[in-house]
């Protein structure tokens, strides 16, 4: 079991930590995004828990099973661990989008499950992802939200997004640097 954390970085998987390959079912296709491991390591050094929260409707659509999903997640963990990063948990919604579950982002069910297991305060945490559903989930739990949008860091806060992010970042290293600034301001103010 992971040590308790007061706050956490709650990360989308595809397009945030690993390359988005659509409905990924083959562990051989897992690719850690550039600067992702470095960003995660810096978040950990800030005292944050690290959890992946991901919609995986490929299971509910019948494209692949939970065994394939878990194999992909294990491969991601192996690649991150090889770069010195350990995740505290991976939480996923396997449901088809038409199902009315409470765990599919933007609903907060995955955050609640992670918080119950890892012990962090969602409202003091950071949600980082590349989709509107990630930002909506973060807003639902009063977390600070970071939209990963390569090539657009510092732009107009993702104005086309319904659930507007607090920050737009290039990648996870950029997010980590912003989080470090936020934490420094909190400590000094």
mmCIF file of C-alpha atoms in Angstrom:
data_model
loop_
_atom_site.group_PDB
_atom_site.id
_atom_site.type_symbol
_atom_site.label_atom_id
_atom_site.label_comp_id
_atom_site.label_asym_id
_atom_site.label_seq_id
_atom_site.Cartn_x
_atom_site.Cartn_y
_atom_site.Cartn_z
ATOM 1 C CA UNK A 1 0.000 0.000 0.000
ATOM 2 C CA UNK A 2 1.178 3.499 -0.824
ATOM 3 C CA UNK A 3 2.109 5.901 1.958
ATOM 4 C CA UNK A 4 -0.572 8.478 2.746
ATOM 5 C CA UNK A 5 -0.389 11.732 0.844
ATOM 6 C CA UNK A 6 -2.191 14.960 1.682
ATOM 7 C CA UNK A 7 -2.532 15.707 -2.015
ATOM 8 C CA UNK A 8 -1.963 13.975 -5.308
ATOM 9 C CA UNK A 9 -1.359 14.441 -9.016
ATOM 10 C CA UNK A 10 -4.286 12.713 -10.708
ATOM 11 C CA UNK A 11 -3.238 11.949 -14.258
ATOM 12 C CA UNK A 12 -5.012 10.879 -17.381
ATOM 13 C CA UNK A 13 -3.197 8.020 -19.127
ATOM 14 C CA UNK A 14 -3.485 8.314 -22.925
ATOM 15 C CA UNK A 15 -2.173 11.569 -24.341
ATOM 16 C CA UNK A 16 -0.852 12.655 -20.943
ATOM 17 C CA UNK A 17 1.537 9.971 -19.646
ATOM 18 C CA UNK A 18 1.685 7.670 -22.670
ATOM 19 C CA UNK A 19 1.156 8.217 -26.390
ATOM 20 C CA UNK A 20 -2.512 8.067 -27.365
ATOM 21 C CA UNK A 21 -2.909 5.039 -29.627
ATOM 22 C CA UNK A 22 -6.713 4.941 -29.658
ATOM 23 C CA UNK A 23 -8.068 1.772 -28.112
ATOM 24 C CA UNK A 24 -4.722 0.460 -26.874
ATOM 25 C CA UNK A 25 -4.717 -3.267 -26.141
ATOM 26 C CA UNK A 26 -1.125 -4.237 -26.993
ATOM 27 C CA UNK A 27 1.498 -3.663 -24.285
ATOM 28 C CA UNK A 28 4.201 -3.533 -26.977
ATOM 29 C CA UNK A 29 2.674 -0.265 -28.224
ATOM 30 C CA UNK A 30 3.009 1.577 -24.904
ATOM 31 C CA UNK A 31 5.263 4.607 -25.271
ATOM 32 C CA UNK A 32 5.987 7.001 -22.410
ATOM 33 C CA UNK A 33 5.682 10.566 -23.664
ATOM 34 C CA UNK A 34 8.800 12.772 -23.685
ATOM 35 C CA UNK A 35 9.492 14.484 -20.352
ATOM 36 C CA UNK A 36 6.645 12.552 -18.673
ATOM 37 C CA UNK A 37 8.833 10.506 -16.319
ATOM 38 C CA UNK A 38 10.874 13.581 -15.393
ATOM 39 C CA UNK A 39 7.688 15.518 -14.663
ATOM 40 C CA UNK A 40 6.270 12.696 -12.555
ATOM 41 C CA UNK A 41 9.520 12.421 -10.591
ATOM 42 C CA UNK A 42 9.391 16.149 -9.824
ATOM 43 C CA UNK A 43 5.765 15.886 -8.716
ATOM 44 C CA UNK A 44 6.751 13.047 -6.392
ATOM 45 C CA UNK A 45 9.609 15.165 -5.002
ATOM 46 C CA UNK A 46 6.965 17.778 -4.097
ATOM 47 C CA UNK A 47 5.332 15.182 -1.855
ATOM 48 C CA UNK A 48 2.475 14.314 -4.188
ATOM 49 C CA UNK A 49 0.893 10.923 -4.620
ATOM 50 C CA UNK A 50 0.734 9.804 -8.263
ATOM 51 C CA UNK A 51 -2.380 8.114 -9.613
ATOM 52 C CA UNK A 52 -3.624 7.390 -13.110
ATOM 53 C CA UNK A 53 -7.371 7.917 -13.646
ATOM 54 C CA UNK A 54 -8.494 6.801 -17.085
ATOM 55 C CA UNK A 55 -11.633 6.117 -19.093
ATOM 56 C CA UNK A 56 -11.185 2.832 -20.950
ATOM 57 C CA UNK A 57 -14.406 2.318 -22.887
ATOM 58 C CA UNK A 58 -12.654 -0.161 -25.194
ATOM 59 C CA UNK A 59 -13.570 -2.758 -22.562
ATOM 60 C CA UNK A 60 -17.246 -1.771 -22.530
ATOM 61 C CA UNK A 61 -17.291 -1.608 -26.328
ATOM 62 C CA UNK A 62 -15.878 -5.151 -26.515
ATOM 63 C CA UNK A 63 -12.665 -4.119 -28.314
ATOM 64 C CA UNK A 64 -10.514 -5.781 -25.649
ATOM 65 C CA UNK A 65 -10.888 -7.302 -22.198
ATOM 66 C CA UNK A 66 -9.746 -6.213 -18.770
ATOM 67 C CA UNK A 67 -6.800 -8.640 -19.012
ATOM 68 C CA UNK A 68 -5.440 -6.727 -22.017
ATOM 69 C CA UNK A 69 -6.090 -3.396 -20.297
ATOM 70 C CA UNK A 70 -4.204 -4.557 -17.204
ATOM 71 C CA UNK A 71 -1.297 -5.789 -19.362
ATOM 72 C CA UNK A 72 -1.043 -2.331 -20.966
ATOM 73 C CA UNK A 73 -1.118 -0.686 -17.533
ATOM 74 C CA UNK A 74 1.566 -3.060 -16.231
ATOM 75 C CA UNK A 75 3.785 -2.212 -19.206
ATOM 76 C CA UNK A 76 3.334 1.504 -18.526
ATOM 77 C CA UNK A 77 4.322 0.926 -14.882
ATOM 78 C CA UNK A 78 7.398 -1.071 -15.943
ATOM 79 C CA UNK A 79 8.558 1.660 -18.309
ATOM 80 C CA UNK A 80 8.033 4.354 -15.670
ATOM 81 C CA UNK A 81 9.782 2.320 -12.972
ATOM 82 C CA UNK A 82 12.756 1.893 -15.323
ATOM 83 C CA UNK A 83 12.961 5.704 -15.253
ATOM 84 C CA UNK A 84 12.678 5.859 -11.459
ATOM 85 C CA UNK A 85 8.946 6.626 -11.144
ATOM 86 C CA UNK A 86 6.491 4.525 -9.139
ATOM 87 C CA UNK A 87 2.762 5.069 -9.376
ATOM 88 C CA UNK A 88 0.567 4.749 -6.308
ATOM 89 C CA UNK A 89 -2.427 3.468 -8.217
ATOM 90 C CA UNK A 90 -4.232 3.078 -11.501
ATOM 91 C CA UNK A 91 -8.000 3.568 -11.549
ATOM 92 C CA UNK A 92 -10.070 3.010 -14.664
ATOM 93 C CA UNK A 93 -13.631 3.117 -15.880
ATOM 94 C CA UNK A 94 -14.274 0.193 -18.247
ATOM 95 C CA UNK A 95 -17.829 1.279 -19.011
ATOM 96 C CA UNK A 96 -19.364 2.036 -22.384
ATOM 97 C CA UNK A 97 -20.146 5.776 -22.682
ATOM 98 C CA UNK A 98 -23.880 5.004 -22.856
ATOM 99 C CA UNK A 99 -23.834 3.411 -19.412
ATOM 100 C CA UNK A 100 -24.798 5.693 -16.572
ATOM 101 C CA UNK A 101 -21.948 4.889 -14.227
ATOM 102 C CA UNK A 102 -20.441 7.217 -11.644
ATOM 103 C CA UNK A 103 -16.842 6.446 -12.543
ATOM 104 C CA UNK A 104 -16.637 7.668 -16.150
ATOM 105 C CA UNK A 105 -14.920 11.024 -16.373
ATOM 106 C CA UNK A 106 -16.034 13.795 -16.030
ATOM 107 C CA UNK A 107 -17.900 12.247 -13.081
ATOM 108 C CA UNK A 108 -15.775 12.102 -9.915
ATOM 109 C CA UNK A 109 -16.041 8.392 -9.099
ATOM 110 C CA UNK A 110 -12.435 7.587 -9.982
ATOM 111 C CA UNK A 111 -11.182 10.446 -7.806
ATOM 112 C CA UNK A 112 -13.295 9.227 -4.903
ATOM 113 C CA UNK A 113 -11.970 5.675 -5.279
ATOM 114 C CA UNK A 114 -8.358 6.863 -5.432
ATOM 115 C CA UNK A 115 -8.847 9.234 -2.502
ATOM 116 C CA UNK A 116 -10.426 6.531 -0.354
ATOM 117 C CA UNK A 117 -7.536 4.169 -1.032
ATOM 118 C CA UNK A 118 -4.627 6.626 -0.983
ATOM 119 C CA UNK A 119 -5.901 9.113 1.607
ATOM 120 C CA UNK A 120 -5.402 12.429 -0.217
ATOM 121 C CA UNK A 121 -7.691 15.460 -0.242
ATOM 122 C CA UNK A 122 -9.068 15.872 -3.794
ATOM 123 C CA UNK A 123 -9.639 19.612 -3.338
ATOM 124 C CA UNK A 124 -5.926 20.085 -2.571
ATOM 125 C CA UNK A 125 -4.841 17.964 -5.517
ATOM 126 C CA UNK A 126 -4.032 18.492 -9.191
ATOM 127 C CA UNK A 127 -5.840 16.913 -12.150
ATOM 128 C CA UNK A 128 -3.759 16.695 -15.317
ATOM 129 C CA UNK A 129 -5.133 15.528 -18.636
ATOM 130 C CA UNK A 130 -5.652 16.269 -22.300
ATOM 131 C CA UNK A 131 -9.444 16.245 -22.569
ATOM 132 C CA UNK A 132 -12.442 18.235 -21.444
ATOM 133 C CA UNK A 133 -13.602 15.236 -19.395
ATOM 134 C CA UNK A 134 -10.392 15.461 -17.323
ATOM 135 C CA UNK A 135 -10.980 19.148 -16.650
ATOM 136 C CA UNK A 136 -14.621 18.459 -15.757
ATOM 137 C CA UNK A 137 -13.609 15.751 -13.292
ATOM 138 C CA UNK A 138 -11.120 18.114 -11.684
ATOM 139 C CA UNK A 139 -13.744 20.837 -11.389
ATOM 140 C CA UNK A 140 -16.191 18.341 -9.838
ATOM 141 C CA UNK A 141 -13.803 17.814 -6.906
ATOM 142 C CA UNK A 142 -12.478 21.410 -6.714
ATOM 143 C CA UNK A 143 -8.950 20.378 -7.760
ATOM 144 C CA UNK A 144 -6.629 22.572 -9.785
ATOM 145 C CA UNK A 145 -6.733 21.499 -13.417
ATOM 146 C CA UNK A 146 -3.970 21.310 -16.005
ATOM 147 C CA UNK A 147 -4.690 20.788 -19.683
ATOM 148 C CA UNK A 148 -1.813 19.091 -21.509
ATOM 149 C CA UNK A 149 -1.721 20.478 -25.003
ATOM 150 C CA UNK A 150 1.662 20.143 -26.717
ATOM 151 C CA UNK A 151 2.651 23.253 -28.589
ATOM 152 C CA UNK A 152 0.083 25.421 -26.818
ATOM 153 C CA UNK A 153 1.508 25.997 -23.337
ATOM 154 C CA UNK A 154 0.555 29.404 -22.057
ATOM 155 C CA UNK A 155 -2.131 29.972 -24.685
ATOM 156 C CA UNK A 156 -5.593 31.283 -23.905
ATOM 157 C CA UNK A 157 -6.329 28.681 -21.200
ATOM 158 C CA UNK A 158 -7.919 26.314 -23.684
ATOM 159 C CA UNK A 159 -10.849 28.597 -24.444
ATOM 160 C CA UNK A 160 -12.562 25.960 -26.586
ATOM 161 C CA UNK A 161 -12.887 23.690 -23.561
ATOM 162 C CA UNK A 162 -16.209 23.704 -21.762
ATOM 163 C CA UNK A 163 -14.651 22.991 -18.360
ATOM 164 C CA UNK A 164 -11.911 25.596 -18.629
ATOM 165 C CA UNK A 165 -8.577 24.497 -17.181
ATOM 166 C CA UNK A 166 -6.718 26.510 -14.583
ATOM 167 C CA UNK A 167 -3.492 26.032 -16.546
ATOM 168 C CA UNK A 168 -2.487 24.946 -20.038
ATOM 169 C CA UNK A 169 0.827 23.089 -20.150
ATOM 170 C CA UNK A 170 3.091 21.606 -22.786
ATOM 171 C CA UNK A 171 3.687 18.283 -20.999
ATOM 172 C CA UNK A 172 4.098 16.744 -17.546
ATOM 173 C CA UNK A 173 7.410 18.458 -16.891
ATOM 174 C CA UNK A 174 5.787 21.827 -17.572
ATOM 175 C CA UNK A 175 2.924 20.812 -15.241
ATOM 176 C CA UNK A 176 5.407 19.816 -12.530
ATOM 177 C CA UNK A 177 7.158 23.180 -12.774
ATOM 178 C CA UNK A 178 3.832 25.004 -12.409
ATOM 179 C CA UNK A 179 2.893 22.832 -9.428
ATOM 180 C CA UNK A 180 6.256 23.628 -7.799
ATOM 181 C CA UNK A 181 5.484 27.353 -8.234
ATOM 182 C CA UNK A 182 2.008 26.924 -6.734
ATOM 183 C CA UNK A 183 3.377 25.051 -3.733
ATOM 184 C CA UNK A 184 6.135 27.663 -3.191
ATOM 185 C CA UNK A 185 3.519 30.451 -3.234
ATOM 186 C CA UNK A 186 1.355 28.547 -0.758
ATOM 187 C CA UNK A 187 4.296 28.069 1.608
ATOM 188 C CA UNK A 188 5.348 31.721 1.438
ATOM 189 C CA UNK A 189 1.881 33.205 1.608
#
